[in-house]
Structure formats: C-alpha cells, structure tokens
Amino acid sequence: MAGEFAIIDQYFKSGGTDPSDQTVLGIGDDCALLNVPQDMRLAVSKDMLIEHRHFYADVDPQSLGHKTLAVNLSDLAAMGAKPLGCFLGLGLPHINPAWLSGFAKGFLELCARFECPLLGGDTVKTPHDITLSVTILGVIPKATPALVRSAAQVGDDIWVSGQLGAADLAYRIREGMLPHYAHWLPDVLPALNWPTPRVELGQALRGVAHAAIDISDGLLQDLQHVLTASQVGACIAEDQLPAVPVLNHVDPALRRQSLLSGGDVYELCWTAPASQRERLQSMAQTLNVALTRIGHIVDQKGLTVLDSQHRPVDVEQAGFDHFAR
Ligand code: ADP
Ligand code: MG
C-alpha cells in the first residue's frame, strides 16, 4: 500500500512497549524474532474484526484500537497465558490520519498496559471496509496445565468474572431495538467499546481452574463449548448470575436474554473443584474483580438453567441457539 512505511513509522513503530526479554527483534525487518524460554509453551490466537459486521463505521477509533487488541488478549487469558507480543493486519480503504492516530493510540496503550508489544504486521489497501486482524502470542509454563475447554470435570463449580449484560444492552440500544432504554446508553456503552481483558485472572487460574473460556458469543453458547469438549453437562442458577445493575430496571425477558445470550462480554467462565472456593474468593480480593459461582458441572449432557423458583428456563426462548457457529 502506498504510504505503508510512513504509516508504520508514524503510528506503530514504537510497538507500545519495549519488547520483553524474550523478544530480540520487533517491527522493521522481514520477520520478528522471538526466543521462547525452554520451560514455556507458546499460545497463539487470531481474531478478525470487519467494519459493519463487528464494529460501527463511526465508532471512536481509539476504542476500536483498544477492542481489537482486547478481544485477542481475552483469548490468551482464557487459556491462562501471559502475553508475549502481537501482530496487526490492517486493511484500509483509504488513509485517514485522524482515524489512524486514534486507532494506534487505543491499540498501543493496551499493548503497554499488558506488556504485549506490537512486533509486526501487514498493511494493505482494501476496496471498501476496514479489516482488522490480530495474531497474538503468549506463553504458558509447561509445569502448569493450560485452561483447555476439554478439562471440565463432573462436580466442578462453574464461575464467571465481572458482570454480565451491559455490552448486550449497549448493542441493542445502538441497533435501535430498545428506544425506551436509550437514556442508559452512556452507562452501558463502555462495556461494549472498552472491554477489559482478564489477563491477570487467566494466569492466576492456572493450577486452580480446570477448563476455561472467554465469553464472546454469550454465556450459554460459550459454556456449551466447554461442555461439548469435556463431554459433560451443567446446571446454572439464573439468580446467581452477576447482572450489571441497569438490568434490574429492564423487562424480565430482556434481562434474561442479555444475561444468558448477550455477546461481547469478554469475561472469563471457568470450572474448578469445590476445594478451590476459598482460594478463588481471596483471588477476587487480590485482583479486585468480582468472581461469582453460578452453577456446577453434571454428568448428564445438556445445559439446564434454573430460575429463582428452581424451574428450568426455556433457554431457546432466551436466545440460545444450539446450532449457532
Ligand atoms: P514485507 O514486505 O517484508 O512483508 P512490510 O513492508 O509489509 O514487509 O513491513 C515492514 C515492516 O513493518 C515489517 O517488520 C512488518 O512486520 C511491519 N508492519 C507492517 N504493517 C504493520 C502494522 N500494521 N503493524 C505493525 N507492524 C507492521
Ligand atoms: Mg508486508
């Protein structure tokens, strides 16, 4: 792309943070070079975001830069990995300096915050839509198991971090689906645009949790991935779910849908044996994040949600699509 070098030099060259000890060469050569310590395994993930599909064309570019990296850091967190570095694929229909500097600021600030330097990438011209793609690398000590989806065991507790529902409300308000709730947009929009990846929590869960996943498509859908991979079932209690406070003011059916099926959450959901409850409670204090026990793993396959009267909730009515993805 014409101006590619100028763009990289001007906006991305700093990488956000100095490469860590493991990295010997970042942006500027044909490849980045990294040393991976012998006692570590590499964890690698990639996520793409496409304009109009994953983000609004008019979204604040700084928050978009933040979110583009945050969703990838969230995948590392869900595996229990420590960030090592990232690569950015940038497809742009035209060069807009204001957009680029905002995007780079949001992206590189998050690189700095989680010591995840931008080590390289590629920049191309696209016909219409902005296309963003990040490859992220992390490390996991060989001595502790990664938080794979297939590791849930019958009898495990099921936990989630943070609060649920805000990003979904923001999305629905922005889509014009909830005209009566539009005044709440300022309260819920930060959850959609500025998700906090649970990077420290993910690492702290190694050796404590069995299976983990990050909630990108909705609690039920993502938990179902764990259940399928682990060949188990789950029972969760609707009234234990950590709802964001504004949900207490909305219609009960909407509340249920946002909690159970709302996407873009980027909190972690994991399973852990009951013997880890105290440790998890003190972890919540140390990391200053709410950790909530919402149910348990059962032998019988399937996902049951019980309401406050212990009656099973019709999860399909709550927007849970067994065949999605
Ligand atoms: P090549 O032609 O060898 O693929 P490029 O000209 O595409 O190299 O890129 C030059 C350098 O700039 C490389 O180190 C590459 O990783 C880096 N780079 C290109 N685009 C980006 C980007 N969007 N973000 C970070 N680094 C980038
Ligand atoms: Mg290139």
Coordinates of C-alpha atoms and ligand atoms in Angstrom, one line a residue:
M1 CA 0.0 0.0 0.0
A2 CA 1.3 3.4 -0.9
G3 CA 2.4 5.1 2.2
E4 CA 2.7 1.8 4.2
F5 CA 6.1 2.6 5.5
A6 CA 5.1 6.1 6.5
I7 CA 2.0 4.7 8.3
I8 CA 4.0 2.1 10.2
D9 CA 6.8 4.6 11.1
Q10 CA 4.4 7.3 12.2
Y11 CA 1.8 5.4 14.1
F12 CA 3.0 1.9 15.0
K13 CA 6.8 1.8 15.1
S14 CA 7.0 2.2 18.9
G15 CA 5.1 -1.1 19.4
G16 CA 3.5 0.4 22.5
T17 CA 6.1 -1.1 24.9
D18 CA 9.6 -2.4 24.7
P19 CA 9.8 -6.0 23.7
S20 CA 10.2 -8.2 26.7
D21 CA 13.4 -10.3 27.4
Q22 CA 12.0 -13.0 25.1
T23 CA 11.9 -10.8 22.1
V24 CA 15.0 -9.9 20.2
L25 CA 13.6 -8.1 17.2
G26 CA 10.3 -6.3 16.6
I27 CA 8.9 -4.2 13.8
G28 CA 11.1 -3.3 10.8
D29 CA 12.7 -6.4 9.4
D30 CA 11.2 -9.3 7.3
C31 CA 10.3 -11.1 10.4
A32 CA 10.2 -10.6 14.1
L33 CA 12.5 -12.8 16.1
L34 CA 11.5 -14.2 19.4
N35 CA 13.1 -16.5 21.9
V36 CA 10.7 -18.8 23.7
P37 CA 12.1 -20.0 27.1
Q38 CA 12.6 -23.7 27.2
D39 CA 10.2 -24.2 30.1
M40 CA 7.3 -22.4 28.2
R41 CA 4.8 -23.4 25.6
L42 CA 3.6 -20.8 23.0
A43 CA -0.1 -20.0 23.0
V44 CA -1.2 -18.4 19.7
S45 CA -4.5 -17.0 18.7
K46 CA -6.0 -14.8 16.0
D47 CA -9.2 -12.7 15.8
M48 CA -10.6 -10.6 12.9
L49 CA -12.9 -7.6 13.1
I50 CA -14.7 -6.4 10.0
E51 CA -16.3 -2.9 9.6
H52 CA -20.1 -3.1 9.6
R53 CA -20.0 -6.6 10.9
H54 CA -18.0 -6.4 14.1
F55 CA -17.9 -2.6 14.6
Y56 CA -19.8 0.5 13.6
A57 CA -18.1 2.7 10.9
D58 CA -18.5 5.7 13.2
V59 CA -17.1 4.0 16.3
D60 CA -14.4 6.1 18.2
P61 CA -11.2 4.8 16.6
Q62 CA -9.3 4.8 19.9
S63 CA -11.9 2.5 21.4
L64 CA -11.7 0.3 18.3
G65 CA -7.9 0.1 18.6
H66 CA -8.4 -0.9 22.3
K67 CA -11.1 -3.5 21.5
T68 CA -9.1 -5.0 18.6
L69 CA -6.3 -6.0 20.9
A70 CA -8.6 -6.6 23.9
V71 CA -10.5 -9.4 22.2
N72 CA -7.2 -11.2 21.4
L73 CA -5.8 -10.7 24.9
S74 CA -9.1 -12.2 26.2
D75 CA -8.3 -15.4 24.3
L76 CA -4.9 -15.6 25.9
A77 CA -6.5 -15.0 29.3
A78 CA -8.9 -17.8 28.7
M79 CA -6.0 -20.2 28.1
G80 CA -4.1 -18.9 31.2
A81 CA -1.3 -17.5 29.0
K82 CA 1.0 -14.5 29.7
P83 CA 1.1 -12.1 26.7
L84 CA 4.3 -12.1 24.7
G85 CA 3.6 -9.9 21.7
C86 CA 1.1 -9.3 18.8
F87 CA 0.9 -8.8 15.1
L88 CA -1.5 -6.4 13.4
G89 CA -3.1 -6.9 9.9
L90 CA -4.5 -3.6 8.8
G91 CA -6.8 -3.4 5.7
L92 CA -7.8 0.2 5.0
P93 CA -9.8 1.6 2.1
H94 CA -8.1 5.0 2.5
I95 CA -5.6 6.7 4.7
N96 CA -7.3 8.9 7.4
P97 CA -4.6 10.3 9.7
A98 CA -7.1 11.2 12.5
W99 CA -8.5 7.7 12.4
L100 CA -5.1 6.1 12.3
S101 CA -3.7 8.1 15.2
G102 CA -6.8 7.3 17.4
F103 CA -6.7 3.7 16.5
A104 CA -2.9 3.4 17.2
K105 CA -3.3 5.2 20.5
G106 CA -6.0 2.8 21.7
F107 CA -4.1 -0.3 20.5
L108 CA -0.7 0.7 21.7
E109 CA -1.9 1.9 25.2
L110 CA -3.3 -1.6 25.7
C111 CA 0.0 -3.1 24.4
A112 CA 1.7 -1.1 27.1
R113 CA -0.7 -2.0 29.9
F114 CA -0.4 -5.7 29.4
E115 CA 3.3 -5.7 28.2
C116 CA 2.3 -7.1 24.9
P117 CA 4.4 -5.3 22.3
L118 CA 3.3 -4.9 18.7
L119 CA 6.1 -6.9 16.9
G120 CA 5.0 -6.6 13.3
G121 CA 2.1 -6.9 10.9
D122 CA 1.0 -6.0 7.4
T123 CA -0.8 -3.0 5.9
V124 CA -2.9 -3.2 2.7
K125 CA -5.5 -1.2 0.8
T126 CA -8.9 -2.8 0.8
P127 CA -11.8 -2.0 -1.6
H128 CA -14.5 -0.8 0.9
D129 CA -14.4 -1.9 4.5
I130 CA -11.8 -1.6 7.2
T131 CA -10.5 -5.1 8.1
L132 CA -8.5 -5.7 11.3
S133 CA -6.7 -8.8 12.2
V134 CA -4.5 -9.5 15.2
T135 CA -2.3 -12.5 15.8
I136 CA -1.3 -12.8 19.4
L137 CA 1.3 -14.8 21.1
G138 CA 1.6 -15.8 24.8
V139 CA 3.5 -18.2 26.9
I140 CA 2.3 -20.8 29.4
P141 CA 4.7 -22.6 31.7
K142 CA 5.0 -26.3 30.8
A143 CA 4.7 -27.0 34.5
T144 CA 1.1 -25.9 34.8
P145 CA -1.8 -27.1 32.6
A146 CA -3.3 -24.7 30.1
L147 CA -7.0 -23.9 30.7
V148 CA -8.3 -26.0 27.8
R149 CA -12.0 -26.3 27.1
S150 CA -12.0 -30.1 27.5
A151 CA -10.9 -30.2 31.1
A152 CA -14.2 -29.7 33.0
Q153 CA -15.0 -32.5 35.5
V154 CA -18.3 -33.7 36.9
G155 CA -18.8 -31.9 40.3
D156 CA -16.8 -28.8 39.4
D157 CA -18.2 -25.4 40.3
I158 CA -18.8 -23.0 37.4
W159 CA -17.6 -19.4 37.9
V160 CA -17.7 -16.2 35.9
S161 CA -15.7 -13.0 36.4
G162 CA -17.1 -9.4 36.4
Q163 CA -20.7 -8.6 35.5
L164 CA -22.9 -9.7 32.6
G165 CA -25.3 -7.9 30.3
A166 CA -24.0 -4.4 29.8
A167 CA -22.5 -4.9 26.3
D168 CA -25.6 -6.6 25.1
L169 CA -27.8 -3.7 26.2
A170 CA -25.5 -1.3 24.6
Y171 CA -25.6 -3.2 21.3
R172 CA -29.4 -3.4 21.4
I173 CA -29.8 0.3 22.1
R174 CA -27.4 1.2 19.3
E175 CA -29.3 -1.1 17.0
G176 CA -32.5 0.9 17.8
M177 CA -34.1 -2.2 19.4
L178 CA -34.7 -0.5 22.8
P179 CA -35.9 3.0 22.3
H180 CA -37.3 3.2 25.8
Y181 CA -33.9 2.4 27.3
A182 CA -31.8 4.7 25.1
H183 CA -31.0 7.0 28.1
W184 CA -28.9 4.2 29.6
L185 CA -26.5 4.1 26.7
P186 CA -23.8 6.1 28.5
D187 CA -23.9 3.6 31.4
V188 CA -23.5 0.5 29.2
L189 CA -21.5 1.7 26.2
P190 CA -18.1 1.4 27.9
A191 CA -18.7 -2.3 28.3
L192 CA -19.2 -2.7 24.6
N193 CA -16.4 -0.4 23.4
W194 CA -13.8 -0.7 26.1
P195 CA -13.8 -4.3 27.3
T196 CA -11.2 -5.2 30.0
P197 CA -9.4 -8.5 29.1
R198 CA -8.9 -10.6 32.3
V199 CA -5.3 -11.2 31.6
E200 CA -4.1 -11.4 35.3
L201 CA -7.1 -13.5 36.3
G202 CA -6.4 -16.0 33.5
Q203 CA -2.9 -16.6 34.6
A204 CA -3.9 -16.8 38.3
L205 CA -6.4 -19.5 37.4
R206 CA -3.7 -21.9 36.1
G207 CA -3.5 -24.7 38.6
V208 CA -6.8 -23.6 40.2
A209 CA -9.3 -23.9 37.4
H210 CA -9.9 -27.0 35.2
A211 CA -11.5 -25.6 32.0
A212 CA -12.0 -22.0 30.9
I213 CA -13.4 -19.9 28.1
D214 CA -13.9 -16.3 27.4
I215 CA -17.4 -15.1 26.8
S216 CA -17.6 -13.6 23.4
D217 CA -20.8 -15.1 21.9
G218 CA -22.9 -15.3 25.1
L219 CA -22.6 -17.2 28.4
L220 CA -24.8 -20.2 27.3
Q221 CA -23.2 -20.6 23.9
D222 CA -19.6 -20.4 25.2
L223 CA -20.3 -22.6 28.2
Q224 CA -21.8 -25.1 25.8
H225 CA -18.4 -25.3 24.0
V226 CA -16.8 -26.3 27.3
L227 CA -19.5 -28.9 28.0
T228 CA -19.2 -30.4 24.5
A229 CA -15.4 -30.5 24.6
S230 CA -15.5 -32.0 28.1
Q231 CA -18.4 -34.4 27.4
V232 CA -20.4 -33.3 30.4
G233 CA -23.5 -31.2 31.3
A234 CA -24.1 -28.2 33.5
C235 CA -26.7 -26.7 35.8
I236 CA -26.7 -23.0 36.4
A237 CA -28.8 -20.8 38.7
E238 CA -30.2 -17.7 36.9
D239 CA -30.5 -15.7 40.2
Q240 CA -26.8 -16.3 40.9
L241 CA -25.7 -14.6 37.7
P242 CA -23.8 -11.3 38.3
A243 CA -26.1 -8.9 36.5
V244 CA -24.9 -5.4 35.7
P245 CA -27.2 -3.1 37.9
V246 CA -29.1 -1.5 35.0
L247 CA -30.6 -4.9 34.2
N248 CA -32.6 -4.7 37.3
H249 CA -34.7 -2.0 35.6
V250 CA -35.4 -3.7 32.4
D251 CA -38.1 -6.1 31.3
P252 CA -37.5 -9.6 32.8
A253 CA -37.4 -11.3 29.4
L254 CA -34.8 -8.9 28.1
R255 CA -32.8 -9.2 31.3
R256 CA -32.8 -13.0 30.9
Q257 CA -31.7 -12.7 27.3
S258 CA -28.9 -10.2 28.0
L259 CA -27.6 -12.3 30.8
L260 CA -27.7 -15.7 29.1
S261 CA -27.1 -14.9 25.5
G262 CA -25.6 -11.4 25.3
G263 CA -22.3 -11.4 23.5
D264 CA -19.2 -9.2 23.5
V265 CA -18.7 -9.8 27.3
Y266 CA -15.0 -10.7 27.4
E267 CA -15.3 -12.0 31.0
L268 CA -14.0 -15.5 31.8
C269 CA -16.1 -18.5 32.6
W270 CA -14.3 -21.5 34.1
T271 CA -14.8 -24.6 36.1
A272 CA -13.0 -25.5 39.3
P273 CA -13.3 -28.1 42.0
A274 CA -15.2 -27.1 45.2
S275 CA -11.9 -27.4 47.1
Q276 CA -10.7 -24.1 45.4
R277 CA -13.6 -21.9 46.6
E278 CA -11.7 -20.1 49.3
R279 CA -8.7 -19.6 47.0
L280 CA -10.9 -18.1 44.4
Q281 CA -12.6 -15.8 46.9
S282 CA -9.2 -14.5 48.0
M283 CA -8.2 -14.2 44.4
A284 CA -11.2 -11.9 43.8
Q285 CA -9.9 -9.6 46.6
T286 CA -6.3 -9.6 45.4
L287 CA -7.3 -8.9 41.8
N288 CA -10.2 -6.6 42.7
V289 CA -12.6 -8.3 40.4
A290 CA -15.9 -10.0 41.2
L291 CA -15.8 -13.8 40.9
T292 CA -19.2 -15.5 41.1
R293 CA -20.1 -19.1 41.4
I294 CA -23.1 -19.7 39.1
G295 CA -23.6 -23.4 38.9
H296 CA -21.9 -26.8 38.6
I297 CA -20.9 -29.5 36.2
V298 CA -23.1 -32.6 36.0
D299 CA -22.8 -36.0 34.4
Q300 CA -25.8 -35.8 32.3
K301 CA -25.2 -33.9 29.0
G302 CA -27.1 -30.6 28.3
L303 CA -27.3 -27.2 29.9
T304 CA -30.0 -26.5 32.4
V305 CA -30.7 -23.0 33.7
L306 CA -32.9 -22.9 36.8
D307 CA -35.0 -19.7 37.7
S308 CA -35.4 -18.4 41.2
Q309 CA -38.2 -21.0 41.9
H310 CA -35.9 -23.8 40.7
R311 CA -37.9 -24.3 37.5
P312 CA -36.0 -24.9 34.3
V313 CA -35.8 -21.8 32.0
D314 CA -36.6 -22.3 28.3
V315 CA -33.1 -21.4 27.1
E316 CA -34.1 -21.3 23.4
Q317 CA -36.6 -18.6 24.2
A318 CA -33.7 -16.8 25.9
G319 CA -31.9 -16.6 22.6
F320 CA -29.7 -19.6 23.0
D321 CA -29.2 -21.2 19.6
H322 CA -27.7 -24.7 19.8
F323 CA -26.7 -24.6 16.1
A324 CA -25.1 -21.2 16.0
R325 CA -21.4 -21.2 14.9
Ligands
ADP1 P1 7.3 -7.2 3.9 O1 7.2 -6.5 2.6 O2 8.6 -7.9 4.1 O3 6.1 -8.0 4.2 P2 6.4 -4.8 5.0 O4 6.8 -3.8 4.1 O5 5.0 -5.4 4.8 O6 7.4 -6.0 4.9 O7 6.5 -4.4 6.5 C1 7.7 -3.8 7.0 C2 7.8 -4.0 8.5 O8 6.7 -3.3 9.1 C3 7.7 -5.4 8.9 O9 8.5 -5.6 10.1 C4 6.2 -5.6 9.3 O10 6.1 -6.6 10.3 C5 5.9 -4.2 9.8 N1 4.5 -3.8 9.7 C6 3.8 -3.7 8.5 N2 2.5 -3.4 8.8 C7 2.4 -3.3 10.1 C8 1.3 -3.0 11.0 N3 0.1 -2.7 10.6 N4 1.6 -3.0 12.3 C9 2.8 -3.3 12.8 N5 3.9 -3.6 12.0 C10 3.6 -3.6 10.7
MG2 MG 4.1 -7.0 4.3

